[in-house]
Coordinates of C-alpha atoms in Angstrom, one line a residue:
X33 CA 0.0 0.0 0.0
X34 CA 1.2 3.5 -1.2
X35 CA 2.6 5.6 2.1
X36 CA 0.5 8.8 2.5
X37 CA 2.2 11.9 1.6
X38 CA 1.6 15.5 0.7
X39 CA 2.7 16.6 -2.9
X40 CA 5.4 18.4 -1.5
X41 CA 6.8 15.2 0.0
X42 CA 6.4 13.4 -3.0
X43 CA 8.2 15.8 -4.6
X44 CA 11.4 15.1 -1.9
X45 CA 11.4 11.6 -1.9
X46 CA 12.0 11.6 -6.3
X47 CA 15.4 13.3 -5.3
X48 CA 16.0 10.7 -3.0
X49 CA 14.7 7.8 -4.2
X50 CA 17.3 7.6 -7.4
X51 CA 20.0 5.7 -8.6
X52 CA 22.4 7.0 -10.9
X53 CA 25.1 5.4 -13.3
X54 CA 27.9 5.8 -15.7
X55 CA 26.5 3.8 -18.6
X56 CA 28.7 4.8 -20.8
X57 CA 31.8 7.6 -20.5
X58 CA 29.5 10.2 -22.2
X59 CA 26.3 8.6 -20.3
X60 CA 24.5 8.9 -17.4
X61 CA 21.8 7.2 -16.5
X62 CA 19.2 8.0 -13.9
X63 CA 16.3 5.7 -12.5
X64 CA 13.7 7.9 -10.5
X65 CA 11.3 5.0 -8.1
X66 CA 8.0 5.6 -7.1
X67 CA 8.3 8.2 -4.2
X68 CA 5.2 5.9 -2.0
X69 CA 5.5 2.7 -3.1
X70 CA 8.2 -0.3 -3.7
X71 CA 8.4 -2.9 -5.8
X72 CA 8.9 -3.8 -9.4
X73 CA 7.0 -3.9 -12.4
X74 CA 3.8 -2.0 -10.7
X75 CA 2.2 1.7 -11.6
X76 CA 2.5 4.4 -9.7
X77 CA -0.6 4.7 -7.5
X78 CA -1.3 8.0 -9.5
X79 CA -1.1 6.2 -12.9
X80 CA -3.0 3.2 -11.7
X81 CA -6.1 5.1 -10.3
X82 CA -6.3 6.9 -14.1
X83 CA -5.5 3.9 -16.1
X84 CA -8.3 1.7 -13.9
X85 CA -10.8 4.9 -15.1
X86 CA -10.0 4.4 -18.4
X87 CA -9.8 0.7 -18.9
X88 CA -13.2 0.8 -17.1
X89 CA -14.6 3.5 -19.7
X90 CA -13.1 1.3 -22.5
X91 CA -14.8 -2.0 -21.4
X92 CA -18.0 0.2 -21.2
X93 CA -18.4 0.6 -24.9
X94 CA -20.2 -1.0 -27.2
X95 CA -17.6 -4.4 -28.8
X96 CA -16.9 -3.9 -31.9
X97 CA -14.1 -3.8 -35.0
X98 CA -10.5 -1.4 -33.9
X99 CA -11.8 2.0 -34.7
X100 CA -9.4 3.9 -37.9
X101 CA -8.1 6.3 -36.1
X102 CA -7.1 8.2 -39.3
X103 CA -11.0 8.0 -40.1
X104 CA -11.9 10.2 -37.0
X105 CA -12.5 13.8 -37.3
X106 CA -9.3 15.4 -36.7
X107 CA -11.2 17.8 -34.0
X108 CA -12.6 15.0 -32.0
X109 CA -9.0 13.5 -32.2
X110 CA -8.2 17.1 -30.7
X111 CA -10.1 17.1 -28.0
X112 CA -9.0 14.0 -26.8
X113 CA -5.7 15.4 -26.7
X114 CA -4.2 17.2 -22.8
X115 CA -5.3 17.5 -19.7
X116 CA -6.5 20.2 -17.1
X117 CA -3.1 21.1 -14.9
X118 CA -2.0 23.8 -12.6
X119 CA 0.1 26.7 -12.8
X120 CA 3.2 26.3 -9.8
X121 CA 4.9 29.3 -10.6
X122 CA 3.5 31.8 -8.1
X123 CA 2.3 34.4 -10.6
X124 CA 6.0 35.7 -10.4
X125 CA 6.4 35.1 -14.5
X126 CA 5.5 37.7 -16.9
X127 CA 3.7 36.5 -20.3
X128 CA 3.9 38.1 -23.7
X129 CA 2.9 36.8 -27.1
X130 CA 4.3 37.5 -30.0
X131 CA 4.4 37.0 -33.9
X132 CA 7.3 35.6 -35.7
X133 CA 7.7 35.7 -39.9
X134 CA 8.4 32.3 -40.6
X135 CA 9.2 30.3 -43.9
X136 CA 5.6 29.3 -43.7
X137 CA 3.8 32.7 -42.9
X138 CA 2.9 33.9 -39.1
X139 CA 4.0 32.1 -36.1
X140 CA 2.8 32.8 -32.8
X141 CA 4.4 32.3 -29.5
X142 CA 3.8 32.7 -25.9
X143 CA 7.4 34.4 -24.1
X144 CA 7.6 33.8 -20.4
X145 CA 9.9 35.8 -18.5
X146 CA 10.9 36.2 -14.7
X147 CA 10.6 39.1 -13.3
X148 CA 14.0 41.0 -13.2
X149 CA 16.2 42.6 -16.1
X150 CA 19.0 40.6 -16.9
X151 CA 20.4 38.2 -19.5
X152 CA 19.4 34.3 -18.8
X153 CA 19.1 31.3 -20.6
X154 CA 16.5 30.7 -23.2
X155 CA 14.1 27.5 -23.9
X156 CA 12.2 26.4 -27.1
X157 CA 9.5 24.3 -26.2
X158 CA 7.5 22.6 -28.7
X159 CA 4.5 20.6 -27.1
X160 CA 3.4 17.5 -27.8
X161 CA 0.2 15.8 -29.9
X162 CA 1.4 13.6 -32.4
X163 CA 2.5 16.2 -34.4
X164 CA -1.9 16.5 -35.4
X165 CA -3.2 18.1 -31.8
X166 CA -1.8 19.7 -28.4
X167 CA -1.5 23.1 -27.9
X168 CA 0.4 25.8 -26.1
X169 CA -2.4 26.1 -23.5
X170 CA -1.3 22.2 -22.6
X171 CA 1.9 23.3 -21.7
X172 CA 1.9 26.3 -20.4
X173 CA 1.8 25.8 -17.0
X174 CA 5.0 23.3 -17.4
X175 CA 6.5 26.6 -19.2
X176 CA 5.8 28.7 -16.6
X177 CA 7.5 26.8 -13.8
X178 CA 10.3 26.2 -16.3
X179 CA 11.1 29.8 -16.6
X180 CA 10.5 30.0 -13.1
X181 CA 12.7 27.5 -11.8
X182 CA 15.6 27.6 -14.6
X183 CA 15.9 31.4 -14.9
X184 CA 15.3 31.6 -18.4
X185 CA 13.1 33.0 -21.0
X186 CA 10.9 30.5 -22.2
X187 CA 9.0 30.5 -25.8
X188 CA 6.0 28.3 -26.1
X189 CA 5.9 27.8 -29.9
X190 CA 2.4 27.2 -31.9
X191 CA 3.7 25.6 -34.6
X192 CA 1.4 24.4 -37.4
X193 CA -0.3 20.8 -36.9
X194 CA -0.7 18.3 -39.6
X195 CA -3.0 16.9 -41.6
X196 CA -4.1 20.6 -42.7
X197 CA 0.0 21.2 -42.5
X198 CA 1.9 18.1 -43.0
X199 CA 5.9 17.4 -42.9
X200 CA 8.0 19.7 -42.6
X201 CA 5.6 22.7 -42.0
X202 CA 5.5 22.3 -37.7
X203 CA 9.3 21.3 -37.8
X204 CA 10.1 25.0 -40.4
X205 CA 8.3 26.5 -37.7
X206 CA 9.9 25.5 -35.2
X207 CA 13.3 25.4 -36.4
X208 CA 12.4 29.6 -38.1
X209 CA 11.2 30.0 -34.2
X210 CA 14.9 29.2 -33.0
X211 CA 16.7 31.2 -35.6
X212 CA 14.2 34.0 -34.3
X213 CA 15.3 33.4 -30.7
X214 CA 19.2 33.6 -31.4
X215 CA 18.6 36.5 -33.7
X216 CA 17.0 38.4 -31.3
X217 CA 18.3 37.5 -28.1
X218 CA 19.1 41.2 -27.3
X219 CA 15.6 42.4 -26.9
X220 CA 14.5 39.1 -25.3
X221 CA 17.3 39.5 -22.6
X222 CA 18.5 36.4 -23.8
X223 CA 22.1 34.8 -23.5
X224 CA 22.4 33.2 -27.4
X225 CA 25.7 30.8 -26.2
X226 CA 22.7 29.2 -24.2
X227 CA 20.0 28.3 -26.5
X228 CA 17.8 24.8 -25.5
X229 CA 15.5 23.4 -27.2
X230 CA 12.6 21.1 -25.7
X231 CA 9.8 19.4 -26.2
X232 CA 7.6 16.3 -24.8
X233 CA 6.3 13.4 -27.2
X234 CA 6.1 14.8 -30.6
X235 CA 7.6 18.1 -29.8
X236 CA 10.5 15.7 -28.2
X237 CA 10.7 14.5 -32.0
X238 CA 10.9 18.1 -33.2
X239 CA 13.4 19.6 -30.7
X240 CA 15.7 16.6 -32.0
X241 CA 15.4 17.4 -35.2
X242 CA 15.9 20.9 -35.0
X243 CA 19.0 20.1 -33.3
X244 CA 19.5 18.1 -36.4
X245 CA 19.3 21.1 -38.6
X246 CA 21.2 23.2 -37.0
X247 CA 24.4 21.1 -36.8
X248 CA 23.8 20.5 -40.6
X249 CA 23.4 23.7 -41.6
X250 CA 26.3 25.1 -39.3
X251 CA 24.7 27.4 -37.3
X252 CA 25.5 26.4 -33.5
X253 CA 22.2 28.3 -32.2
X254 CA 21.4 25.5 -30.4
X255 CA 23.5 24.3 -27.2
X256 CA 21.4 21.8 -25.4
X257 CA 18.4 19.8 -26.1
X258 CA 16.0 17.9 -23.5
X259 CA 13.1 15.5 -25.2
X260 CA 10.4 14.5 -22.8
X261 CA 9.3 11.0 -23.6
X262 CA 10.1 11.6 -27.6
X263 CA 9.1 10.0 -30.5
X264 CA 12.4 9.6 -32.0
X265 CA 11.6 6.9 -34.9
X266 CA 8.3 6.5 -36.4
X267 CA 9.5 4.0 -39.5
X268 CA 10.0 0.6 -37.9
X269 CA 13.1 -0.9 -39.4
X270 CA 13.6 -4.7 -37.8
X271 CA 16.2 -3.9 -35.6
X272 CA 13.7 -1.0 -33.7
X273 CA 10.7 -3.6 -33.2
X274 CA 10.3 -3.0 -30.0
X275 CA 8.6 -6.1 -28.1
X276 CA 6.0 -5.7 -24.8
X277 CA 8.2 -8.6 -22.8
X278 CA 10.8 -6.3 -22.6
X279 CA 9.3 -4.1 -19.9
X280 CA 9.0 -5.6 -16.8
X281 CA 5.8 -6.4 -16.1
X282 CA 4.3 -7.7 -12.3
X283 CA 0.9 -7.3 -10.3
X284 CA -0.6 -4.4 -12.8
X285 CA -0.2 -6.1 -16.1
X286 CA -3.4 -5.6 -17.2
X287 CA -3.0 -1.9 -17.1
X288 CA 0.4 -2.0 -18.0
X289 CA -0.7 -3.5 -21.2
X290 CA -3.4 -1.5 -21.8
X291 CA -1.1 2.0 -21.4
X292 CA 1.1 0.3 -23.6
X293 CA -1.3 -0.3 -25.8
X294 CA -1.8 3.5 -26.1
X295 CA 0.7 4.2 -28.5
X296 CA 1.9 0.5 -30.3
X297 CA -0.3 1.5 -33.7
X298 CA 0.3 5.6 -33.8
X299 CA 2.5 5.1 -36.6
X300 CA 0.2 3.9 -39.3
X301 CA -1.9 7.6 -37.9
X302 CA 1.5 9.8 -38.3
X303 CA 2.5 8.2 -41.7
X304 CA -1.7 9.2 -43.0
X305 CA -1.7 12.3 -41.4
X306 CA 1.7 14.0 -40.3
X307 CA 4.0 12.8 -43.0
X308 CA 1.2 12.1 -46.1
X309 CA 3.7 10.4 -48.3
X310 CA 7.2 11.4 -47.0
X311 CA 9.5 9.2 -46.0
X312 CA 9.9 8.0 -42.7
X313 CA 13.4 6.9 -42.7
X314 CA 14.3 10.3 -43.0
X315 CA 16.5 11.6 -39.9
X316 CA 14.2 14.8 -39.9
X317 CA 11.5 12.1 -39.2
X318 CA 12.8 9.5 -37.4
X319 CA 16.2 11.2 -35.4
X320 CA 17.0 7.4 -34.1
X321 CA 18.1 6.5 -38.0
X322 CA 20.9 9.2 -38.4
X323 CA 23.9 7.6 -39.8
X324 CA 26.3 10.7 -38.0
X325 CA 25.3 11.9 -34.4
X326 CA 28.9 13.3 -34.0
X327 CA 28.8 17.1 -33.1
X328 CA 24.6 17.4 -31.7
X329 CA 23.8 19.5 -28.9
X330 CA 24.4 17.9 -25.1
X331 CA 21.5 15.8 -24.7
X332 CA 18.7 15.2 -21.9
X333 CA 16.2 12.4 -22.9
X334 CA 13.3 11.3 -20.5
X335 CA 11.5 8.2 -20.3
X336 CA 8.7 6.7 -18.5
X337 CA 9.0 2.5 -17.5
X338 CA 5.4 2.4 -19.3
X339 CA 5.1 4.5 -22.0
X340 CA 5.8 2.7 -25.7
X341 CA 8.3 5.1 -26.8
X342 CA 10.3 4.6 -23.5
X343 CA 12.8 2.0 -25.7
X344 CA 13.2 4.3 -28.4
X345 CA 14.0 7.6 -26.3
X346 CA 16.8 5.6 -24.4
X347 CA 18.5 3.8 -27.3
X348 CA 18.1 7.5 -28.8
X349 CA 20.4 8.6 -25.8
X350 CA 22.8 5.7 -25.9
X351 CA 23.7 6.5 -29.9
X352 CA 24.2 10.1 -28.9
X353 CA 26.3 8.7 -26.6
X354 CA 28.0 6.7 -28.5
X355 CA 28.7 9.5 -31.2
X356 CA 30.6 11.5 -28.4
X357 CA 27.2 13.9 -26.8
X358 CA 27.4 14.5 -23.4
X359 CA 24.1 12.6 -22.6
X360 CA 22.0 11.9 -19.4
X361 CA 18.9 10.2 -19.3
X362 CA 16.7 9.8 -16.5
X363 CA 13.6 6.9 -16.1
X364 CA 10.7 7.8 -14.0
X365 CA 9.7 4.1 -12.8
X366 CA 6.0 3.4 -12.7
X367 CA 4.6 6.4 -15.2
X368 CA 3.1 5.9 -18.1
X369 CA 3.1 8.3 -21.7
X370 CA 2.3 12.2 -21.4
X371 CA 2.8 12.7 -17.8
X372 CA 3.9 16.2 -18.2
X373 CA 0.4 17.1 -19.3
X374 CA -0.2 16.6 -15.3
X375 CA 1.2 19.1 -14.0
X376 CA 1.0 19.6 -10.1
X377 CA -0.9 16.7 -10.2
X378 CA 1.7 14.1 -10.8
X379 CA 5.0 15.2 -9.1
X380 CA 7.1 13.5 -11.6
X381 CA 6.1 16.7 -13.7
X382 CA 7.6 18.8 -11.8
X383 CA 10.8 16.8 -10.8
X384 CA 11.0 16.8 -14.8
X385 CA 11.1 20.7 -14.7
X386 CA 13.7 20.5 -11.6
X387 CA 16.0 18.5 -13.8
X388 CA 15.5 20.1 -17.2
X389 CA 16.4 23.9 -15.0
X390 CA 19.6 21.9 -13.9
X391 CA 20.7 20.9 -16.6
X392 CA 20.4 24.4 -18.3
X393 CA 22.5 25.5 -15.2
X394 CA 24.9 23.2 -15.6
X395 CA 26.1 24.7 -18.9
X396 CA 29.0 27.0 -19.1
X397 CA 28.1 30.7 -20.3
X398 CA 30.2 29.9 -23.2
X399 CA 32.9 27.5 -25.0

């Protein structure tokens, strides 16, 4: 039985309850335990009360054939999409929005920005949605307490959605939203040697693949990137087929399989809607094909034990690794897919803010 603690305790114990190791001389690797509950292969009591709710509301409906979920309205895919979360940062960060002139046309952005004139970091973050839904609103709150708890300038970046504005539109976007950032870093009060990009699921993807971009074109805007549970390869080339017995799986396995479940078919839905005949063996697709990961941006990947894309963010972080990035990446044990969207509701999301604002710190002003 879970121990009964406040948030704030929760919160504690995830610093405490780690274990940390050299996997590799450019890797470290971080497993985060349940802060109220031991044991293996089990969700977090959190997880398990929302996954019981919606296994219940599946079994409710009416048996039938697997639904095409490229045959549902995009909006009613929408507005399946976040999550009602909370804002942590006090009401001590300032929010502007803005336009940007992108390759595409008009980009809009939300710029949060502690209170106090001086230069500090600066964060992209791109949100999440399978590239088709999400919005700023989602992630706002998470931004907030980013910009709060790093020091930084934070730009939230509406970038456009597929199907009406398939690949590369969102990733332009994005990537025309960085160039914007370094270009004017003056007026933002921005420090340009210490650019980050982030994102969470499918703006994990695009964060990466900006990062891509700008080591290809040469630009060095970018210093540090941090994907939140990414989708990093959405063609599934045999040696990527990733197989349910290797998570460990105990007393929840019904639920395990069923969050698991979530995500095994999405890419039959991105290659319809997001990529509409483009390759998916494309780097600027799938990140975890590049041939050359020499030279990318110092690297933060997180994972969650029972998320689907948890194999493919970490093996994602050991070839980064392997290609000479500086790369840390940390496991939250017992959390399932999008648990950023929960913000002050599941303290993992917030630990996840703690780290990211480290590791932003942890750069040097310059190299």
């Amino acid at each position: 039985m879970a121990e009964q603690l406040t948030y704030s305790e929760l919160l504690a114990r995830l610093q405490v309850r780690q274990v940390e190791e050299a996997q590799h001389e450019r890797m470290t690797f971080v497993r985060k335990a349940i802060p109220d509950l031991d044991g293996a292969g089990i969700l977090d009591p959190r997880v398990r009360e929302q996954k019981q709710k919606e296994l219940e509301a599946a079994a409710s409906r009416p048996s039938g054939p697997p639904v095409d979920s490229t045959a549902i309205p995009i909006e009613d895919l929408r507005a399946m999409m976040g999550w009602p979360n909370h804002d942590l940062s006090g009401g001590t960060i300032r929010t502007a929005l803005a336009e940007i002139e992108g390759s595409n046309g008009t980009i809009q952005v939300r710029i949060y920005t502690p209170v106090g004139d001086r230069v500090r970091p600066a964060v992209l973050f791109f949100h999440g949605g399978g590239f088709i839904g999400g919005s700023v609103d989602t992630v706002e709150n998470p931004c907030k307490s980013l910009a709060q708890k790093a020091d930084a300038v934070v730009i939230n970046v509406d970038y456009r959605l597929a199907p009406e504005h398939p690949w590369p539109a969102g990733l332009t976007d994005c990537y025309d939203t960085v160039r914007w950032a370094f270009d004017h870093a003056d007026e933002l009060g921005v420090d340009r040697t210490r650019i980050t990009v982030a994102g969470d699921s499918a703006g994990g993807n695009l964060a990466a693949c900006c990062s891509i971009m700008d080591r290809d074109a040469g630009n060095g805007y970018i210093r540090y990137q941090a994907l939140i549970y990414p989708v990093v390869v959405i063609a599934q080339p045999e040696q990527f087929h990733w197989q349910p017995e290797e998570y460990a799986i105990g007393a929840d396995e019904a639920l395990i399989h069923f969050s698991l479940d979530g995500l095994r078919n999405a890419g039959s839905m991105l290659n319809a809607l997001y990529l509409q005949g483009a390759g998916s063996d494309n780097p600027l697709v799938s990140p975890l094909l590049i041939e050359d990961a020499a030279g990318l941006p110092e690297l933060l990947v997180v994972t969650a034990e029972y998320d689907y894309l948890r194999l493919e963010g970490e093996a994602y972080g050991q070839l980064l690794a392997e290609a000479g990035v500086r790369t840390r990446v940390i496991r939250y044990e017992g959390m399932d897919h999008a648990f950023l969207d929960k913000y002050g509701e599941y303290p993992q999301a917030e630990d996840c803010m703690d780290e990211l604002a480290r590791g932003i710190w942890g750069l040097p002003a310059d190299e």
